[in-house]
Amino acid sequence: MSFDIVLWLVQDGIVNGAIYALLALALLLVFAVTRAIFVPQGEFISYAALSLALLQAGKLPGTVYVLVGGGAIAALLDIAVALRDKAPGRLPRILAVYVLLPLAMAGIAWWAAPRKLDMWIQVLIVFGLVVPLGPILYRVAYRPLAGASVLVLFIISMAAHYVLTGLGLVFFGGEGLRSQAFSGAHFKIGVLNISAQSVLVVLATVLIMASLWLFFEHSIYGKALRATAINRVGARLVGIPAELSGSLALTLAAFIGAVSGVLIAPITTIYYDTGFLIGLKGFVGAILGGMGSYPLAAIGAVGVGLLESFSSFWASAFKESIVFTIIIPVLVWRSLTTRHVEDEEE
Amino acid sequence: MSTMLEVSDLRVYYGKVEGLHRASLKVGEGSIVTVIGPNGAGKTTLLGAIMGLLPCSGSVRYAGADLAGTSVEARVSMGLCLVPERRELFGELSVEDNLRLGAFQRIRRGERGLDADMEAVYARFPRLKERHTQLAATLSGGERQMLALGRALMAKPRLLMLDEPSLGLAPRIVREIFHIIADLRKTGVAILLVEQNARAALQVADYGYVLEPGEVALEGRSAELAENPRVAESYLGFAGKS
């Protein structure tokens, strides 16, 4: 194996690792705030990537139906609660968030699809379609059982994952799609031929990490999310509603998923269920980092990307197995070195 | 003096075990009321139920409204605040962030004047000002209690509930904490104080209740309770003055 190949594999590994790092951060955030292992993270990737490819092809992405339908269910749940509490004052907000916003986004997508607008506008439309799925998913799937044990929350996650994958198959079909690259440019650095797309992936990752850092360090809502993750009881006592934190965490997760999907869409062919595998690799990264520290999770995820790229060179048939197998020694090592913490009770 | 908090026939069950049996008490506006009693009498349970952290039966009326079905967050925004026994601080956030989050509901409502309130808290607890950039987890026991109090004050409470504020603190710090509690009276906030340190609690309070496993055994003005031979023997650590 020559040095050129090593460099090339490293570059490939870093580009994929950057995306896994974003997903690892999202998983860690959702886990810290809601205690749910967020399996459906990968669906946001598929939905975003496929929506972008379909918009480019001039078709209306099926995401709009999931968005409008999910929003309607969320609205019905909230309206039922509002009526039970005899609080009709909440209705306008419920309708605005869960009905009008999804309808507006669907309308924009329907209007824009045949016009094949500029790529950046299409990306914004994709964000508009995918990001609201986060709070809707929280309202429909997680909030009714928010106080449940980690195991129950995990089962909810699995259910949400299967439902969203199934809907993906219904609305996107079984074929894989790939979107156009953001730019066809290439840079030559020594022996390396780096595509502008790869540079964009890494830049976007760094930019998002920096903005997440700013959000968590300098905004009251970011601090409220951290407070909820640090001390659930303390957070309730200062009046941070658990629903707000959960909803916000899933909104951020959906945003990160949408960005990852848009970034990866021109690199790989995405099927309705591809996101799950990509999300799992982010999860492996988060596990490597100990499921507690954001920088370690990001480093772990880049490690996963590198491992994947090298194993695809040496043993491409086993590359997925190799990536997922390293979880086992890491878990054994962690279980031997970490003190067991009982499942937290409220 | 009108009633700020009125608890009647409050019962709390942990599964089938009764944690509290028909407890009733009143806190007048701007007054300091203490609940004393032995370990396991249900004092913490009582505060948890008033705050809405525990499901209960019976009625809790606060500022004239029945609190049944009101969420913890809504109670906070109505001015009901609990400083729990375990403090429940945000250990990995700075002292200043802990205080700012204390005012979370007020920030959400778009209230102004938070910086002035922060200064007022710092004036009351100069130690917190010195350590405002430090992480809460690095504070000493007394400083943690001050931070927990300061965080609750940032919510501008009308009724402050303190659960064992002197627990685990050195005697000098305990005196300081009780001095601060007495001083808070001037701000007009009503205080419901749960304490094992009955002597200090009865000194600072206007009125007291003695909670014995699950129910209110005695009540009266603090001075009278302190004179009561049963209270003196069980909770003040000496056998009457006779």
Coordinates of N, CA and C in Angstrom, one line a residue, chain A residues 142-262:
Chain A
Y142 N -42.6 10.6 21.6 CA -41.8 10.5 22.9 C -42.6 11.2 24.0
R143 N -43.2 12.3 23.8 CA -43.8 13.1 24.9 C -44.8 12.3 25.7
P144 N -45.7 11.5 25.1 CA -46.7 10.8 25.9 C -46.0 9.9 26.9
L145 N -44.8 9.4 26.7 CA -44.1 8.5 27.7 C -42.8 9.1 28.1
A146 N -42.7 10.4 28.2 CA -41.4 11.0 28.4 C -40.7 10.6 29.7
G147 N -41.6 10.2 30.7 CA -41.0 9.8 32.0 C -40.6 8.4 32.1
A148 N -40.8 7.6 31.0 CA -40.6 6.2 31.1 C -39.1 5.8 31.2
S149 N -38.8 4.5 31.4 CA -37.4 4.1 31.5 C -36.7 4.2 30.2
V150 N -35.4 4.1 30.3 CA -34.5 4.1 29.1 C -34.9 3.0 28.1
L151 N -35.2 1.8 28.7 CA -35.6 0.7 27.8 C -36.9 1.0 27.0
V152 N -37.9 1.6 27.7 CA -39.2 1.9 27.1 C -38.9 3.0 26.0
L153 N -38.1 3.9 26.3 CA -37.8 5.0 25.3 C -37.1 4.4 24.1
F154 N -36.2 3.4 24.4 CA -35.5 2.8 23.3 C -36.5 2.0 22.4
I155 N -37.5 1.4 23.0 CA -38.5 0.7 22.2 C -39.3 1.7 21.4
I156 N -39.6 2.8 22.0 CA -40.3 3.9 21.2 C -39.5 4.3 20.0
S157 N -38.1 4.4 20.2 CA -37.2 4.8 19.2 C -37.3 3.8 18.0
M158 N -37.2 2.5 18.4 CA -37.3 1.5 17.4 C -38.6 1.6 16.6
A159 N -39.7 1.8 17.3 CA -41.0 1.8 16.6 C -41.0 3.0 15.7
A160 N -40.5 4.2 16.2 CA -40.5 5.4 15.3 C -39.6 5.2 14.1
H161 N -38.5 4.5 14.3 CA -37.6 4.2 13.2 C -38.3 3.3 12.1
Y162 N -39.0 2.3 12.6 CA -39.7 1.4 11.6 C -40.8 2.1 10.9
V163 N -41.6 2.9 11.6 CA -42.7 3.7 11.0 C -42.1 4.6 9.9
L164 N -41.1 5.4 10.3 CA -40.5 6.4 9.4 C -39.9 5.7 8.2
T165 N -39.2 4.5 8.4 CA -38.6 3.8 7.3 C -39.7 3.3 6.3
G166 N -40.8 2.8 6.9 CA -41.9 2.3 6.1 C -42.5 3.4 5.3
L167 N -42.7 4.6 6.0 CA -43.3 5.7 5.2 C -42.3 6.1 4.1
G168 N -41.0 6.0 4.4 CA -40.0 6.4 3.4 C -40.2 5.5 2.2
L169 N -40.4 4.2 2.4 CA -40.6 3.3 1.3 C -41.8 3.6 0.5
V170 N -42.9 3.9 1.2 CA -44.1 4.3 0.6 C -44.0 5.5 -0.3
F171 N -43.4 6.6 0.3 CA -43.4 7.8 -0.4 C -42.2 8.0 -1.4
F172 N -41.0 7.4 -1.1 CA -39.9 7.5 -2.0 C -39.7 6.3 -2.9
G173 N -40.3 5.2 -2.6 CA -40.1 4.0 -3.4 C -38.7 3.4 -3.0
G174 N -38.5 2.2 -3.7 CA -37.3 1.4 -3.3 C -36.0 1.8 -4.0
E175 N -36.2 2.7 -5.0 CA -34.9 3.1 -5.8 C -34.0 4.0 -5.1
G176 N -32.8 3.9 -5.3 CA -31.8 4.8 -4.8 C -31.7 6.1 -5.6
L177 N -31.4 7.2 -5.0 CA -31.2 8.5 -5.7 C -29.9 9.1 -5.3
R178 N -29.4 9.9 -6.1 CA -28.2 10.7 -5.8 C -28.4 12.1 -6.3
S179 N -28.1 13.1 -5.6 CA -28.3 14.5 -6.0 C -27.1 15.0 -6.7
Q180 N -27.2 16.1 -7.4 CA -26.1 16.7 -8.1 C -25.1 17.3 -7.0
A181 N -23.8 17.3 -7.4 CA -22.8 17.9 -6.5 C -23.0 19.4 -6.4
F182 N -22.7 19.9 -5.2 CA -22.8 21.4 -5.0 C -21.9 22.1 -6.0
S183 N -20.7 21.4 -6.2 CA -19.8 22.0 -7.1 C -18.9 20.9 -7.7
G184 N -18.5 21.1 -9.0 CA -17.8 20.0 -9.6 C -16.3 20.3 -9.5
A185 N -15.9 21.3 -8.8 CA -14.5 21.7 -8.7 C -13.6 20.7 -8.0
H186 N -12.4 20.7 -8.3 CA -11.4 19.8 -7.6 C -10.2 20.6 -7.3
F187 N -9.6 20.4 -6.2 CA -8.3 21.0 -5.8 C -7.2 20.0 -5.8
K188 N -6.1 20.3 -6.4 CA -5.0 19.4 -6.4 C -4.0 19.8 -5.3
I189 N -3.8 19.0 -4.3 CA -2.8 19.3 -3.3 C -1.8 18.1 -3.3
G190 N -0.6 18.3 -3.8 CA 0.3 17.2 -3.9 C -0.3 16.1 -4.8
V191 N -0.3 14.9 -4.2 CA -0.9 13.8 -4.9 C -2.4 13.7 -4.8
L192 N -2.9 14.5 -3.8 CA -4.4 14.4 -3.5 C -5.2 15.2 -4.5
N193 N -6.3 14.7 -4.9 CA -7.3 15.4 -5.7 C -8.5 15.6 -4.9
I194 N -8.6 16.7 -4.2 CA -9.7 16.9 -3.3 C -10.9 17.6 -4.0
S195 N -12.1 16.9 -3.9 CA -13.3 17.6 -4.5 C -13.8 18.7 -3.6
A196 N -14.4 19.7 -4.3 CA -15.0 20.8 -3.5 C -16.1 20.2 -2.6
Q197 N -16.8 19.2 -3.0 CA -17.8 18.6 -2.2 C -17.2 18.1 -0.8
S198 N -16.1 17.5 -0.9 CA -15.4 17.0 0.4 C -15.1 18.2 1.3
V199 N -14.6 19.2 0.7 CA -14.2 20.4 1.5 C -15.5 21.0 2.1
L200 N -16.5 21.0 1.3 CA -17.8 21.6 1.8 C -18.3 20.8 3.0
V201 N -18.2 19.4 2.9 CA -18.7 18.6 4.0 C -17.9 18.9 5.3
V202 N -16.6 19.0 5.2 CA -15.8 19.3 6.4 C -16.1 20.7 6.9
L203 N -16.1 21.7 6.0 CA -16.4 23.0 6.4 C -17.8 23.1 7.1
A204 N -18.8 22.5 6.5 CA -20.1 22.6 7.1 C -20.2 22.0 8.5
T205 N -19.4 20.8 8.6 CA -19.4 20.2 9.9 C -18.8 21.1 11.0
V206 N -17.6 21.7 10.6 CA -17.0 22.6 11.6 C -17.9 23.7 11.9
L207 N -18.5 24.3 10.9 CA -19.4 25.4 11.1 C -20.6 25.1 12.1
I208 N -21.2 23.9 11.8 CA -22.3 23.5 12.7 C -21.8 23.2 14.1
M209 N -20.7 22.6 14.2 CA -20.1 22.4 15.6 C -19.9 23.7 16.3
A210 N -19.3 24.7 15.6 CA -19.1 26.0 16.2 C -20.4 26.6 16.6
S211 N -21.4 26.5 15.7 CA -22.7 27.2 16.1 C -23.4 26.5 17.3
L212 N -23.2 25.1 17.3 CA -23.8 24.4 18.5 C -23.1 24.9 19.7
W213 N -21.8 25.0 19.6 CA -21.0 25.5 20.8 C -21.5 26.8 21.3
L214 N -21.7 27.8 20.3 CA -22.2 29.1 20.6 C -23.5 29.0 21.3
F215 N -24.4 28.2 20.7 CA -25.8 28.0 21.2 C -25.8 27.5 22.7
F216 N -24.9 26.5 22.9 CA -24.9 25.9 24.3 C -24.2 26.8 25.3
E217 N -23.2 27.6 24.8 CA -22.5 28.4 25.8 C -23.2 29.8 26.0
H218 N -23.9 30.3 25.0 CA -24.2 31.7 25.1 C -25.7 32.0 25.0
S219 N -26.6 31.0 24.8 CA -28.0 31.3 24.7 C -28.7 30.7 25.9
I220 N -29.7 31.3 26.4 CA -30.4 30.8 27.6 C -31.1 29.5 27.3
Y221 N -31.6 29.3 26.0 CA -32.2 28.0 25.7 C -31.2 26.9 25.6
G222 N -30.0 27.2 25.1 CA -28.9 26.3 25.1 C -28.5 25.8 26.5
K223 N -28.4 26.9 27.4 CA -28.1 26.5 28.7 C -29.2 25.7 29.4
A224 N -30.5 26.0 29.0 CA -31.6 25.3 29.6 C -31.5 23.8 29.2
L225 N -31.1 23.6 27.9 CA -30.9 22.2 27.5 C -29.8 21.5 28.3
R226 N -28.7 22.2 28.4 CA -27.6 21.6 29.2 C -28.1 21.3 30.6
A227 N -28.8 22.3 31.2 CA -29.3 22.1 32.6 C -30.2 20.9 32.7
T228 N -31.1 20.7 31.7 CA -31.9 19.5 31.7 C -31.1 18.3 31.7
A229 N -30.0 18.3 30.8 CA -29.2 17.1 30.7 C -28.4 16.8 32.0
I230 N -28.0 17.9 32.7 CA -27.2 17.8 33.9 C -28.1 17.3 35.1
N231 N -29.2 18.0 35.3 CA -30.0 17.7 36.4 C -31.5 17.9 36.1
R232 N -32.2 16.8 35.9 CA -33.6 16.9 35.4 C -34.5 17.5 36.5
V233 N -34.3 17.1 37.8 CA -35.1 17.7 38.8 C -34.8 19.2 39.0
G234 N -33.5 19.5 39.0 CA -33.2 20.9 39.1 C -33.8 21.8 38.0
A235 N -33.8 21.2 36.8 CA -34.4 21.9 35.7 C -35.9 22.2 35.8
R236 N -36.6 21.2 36.3 CA -38.0 21.4 36.6 C -38.2 22.4 37.6
L237 N -37.3 22.4 38.7 CA -37.6 23.4 39.8 C -37.3 24.8 39.4
V238 N -36.5 25.1 38.3 CA -36.3 26.4 37.9 C -37.3 26.7 36.8
G239 N -38.2 25.8 36.5 CA -39.3 26.1 35.5 C -38.9 25.8 34.1
I240 N -38.0 24.9 33.8 CA -37.7 24.6 32.4 C -38.6 23.4 32.1
P241 N -39.6 23.5 31.2 CA -40.5 22.4 31.0 C -39.7 21.3 30.2
A242 N -39.9 20.0 30.7 CA -39.3 18.9 30.0 C -39.7 18.8 28.6
E243 N -41.0 19.2 28.3 CA -41.4 19.1 26.9 C -40.6 20.1 26.0
L244 N -40.4 21.3 26.5 CA -39.6 22.3 25.7 C -38.2 21.7 25.4
S245 N -37.5 21.2 26.4 CA -36.2 20.7 26.2 C -36.2 19.5 25.2
G246 N -37.2 18.6 25.4 CA -37.2 17.4 24.5 C -37.5 17.9 23.1
S247 N -38.4 18.8 22.9 CA -38.8 19.3 21.6 C -37.6 20.0 20.9
L248 N -36.9 20.8 21.7 CA -35.8 21.5 21.2 C -34.7 20.6 20.8
A249 N -34.4 19.6 21.6 CA -33.4 18.6 21.3 C -33.7 17.9 20.0
L250 N -34.9 17.5 19.8 CA -35.3 16.8 18.6 C -35.2 17.7 17.3
T251 N -35.6 19.0 17.6 CA -35.5 19.9 16.5 C -34.0 20.1 16.0
L252 N -33.1 20.2 17.0 CA -31.7 20.3 16.6 C -31.2 19.0 15.9
A253 N -31.7 17.8 16.4 CA -31.3 16.5 15.9 C -31.8 16.5 14.4
A254 N -33.0 16.9 14.2 CA -33.6 16.9 12.8 C -32.8 17.8 11.9
F255 N -32.4 19.0 12.5 CA -31.6 19.9 11.7 C -30.3 19.3 11.3
I256 N -29.6 18.7 12.3 CA -28.3 18.0 12.0 C -28.5 16.9 11.0
G257 N -29.6 16.1 11.2 CA -29.9 15.0 10.2 C -30.1 15.6 8.8
A258 N -30.8 16.7 8.7 CA -31.1 17.3 7.4 C -29.8 17.8 6.7
V259 N -28.9 18.4 7.5 CA -27.7 18.9 7.0 C -26.8 17.7 6.5
S260 N -26.8 16.7 7.3 CA -26.0 15.5 7.0 C -26.5 14.9 5.7
G261 N -27.8 14.8 5.6 CA -28.5 14.2 4.4 C -28.1 15.0 3.1
V262 N -28.2 16.3 3.3 CA -27.9 17.2 2.1 C -26.5 17.1 1.7

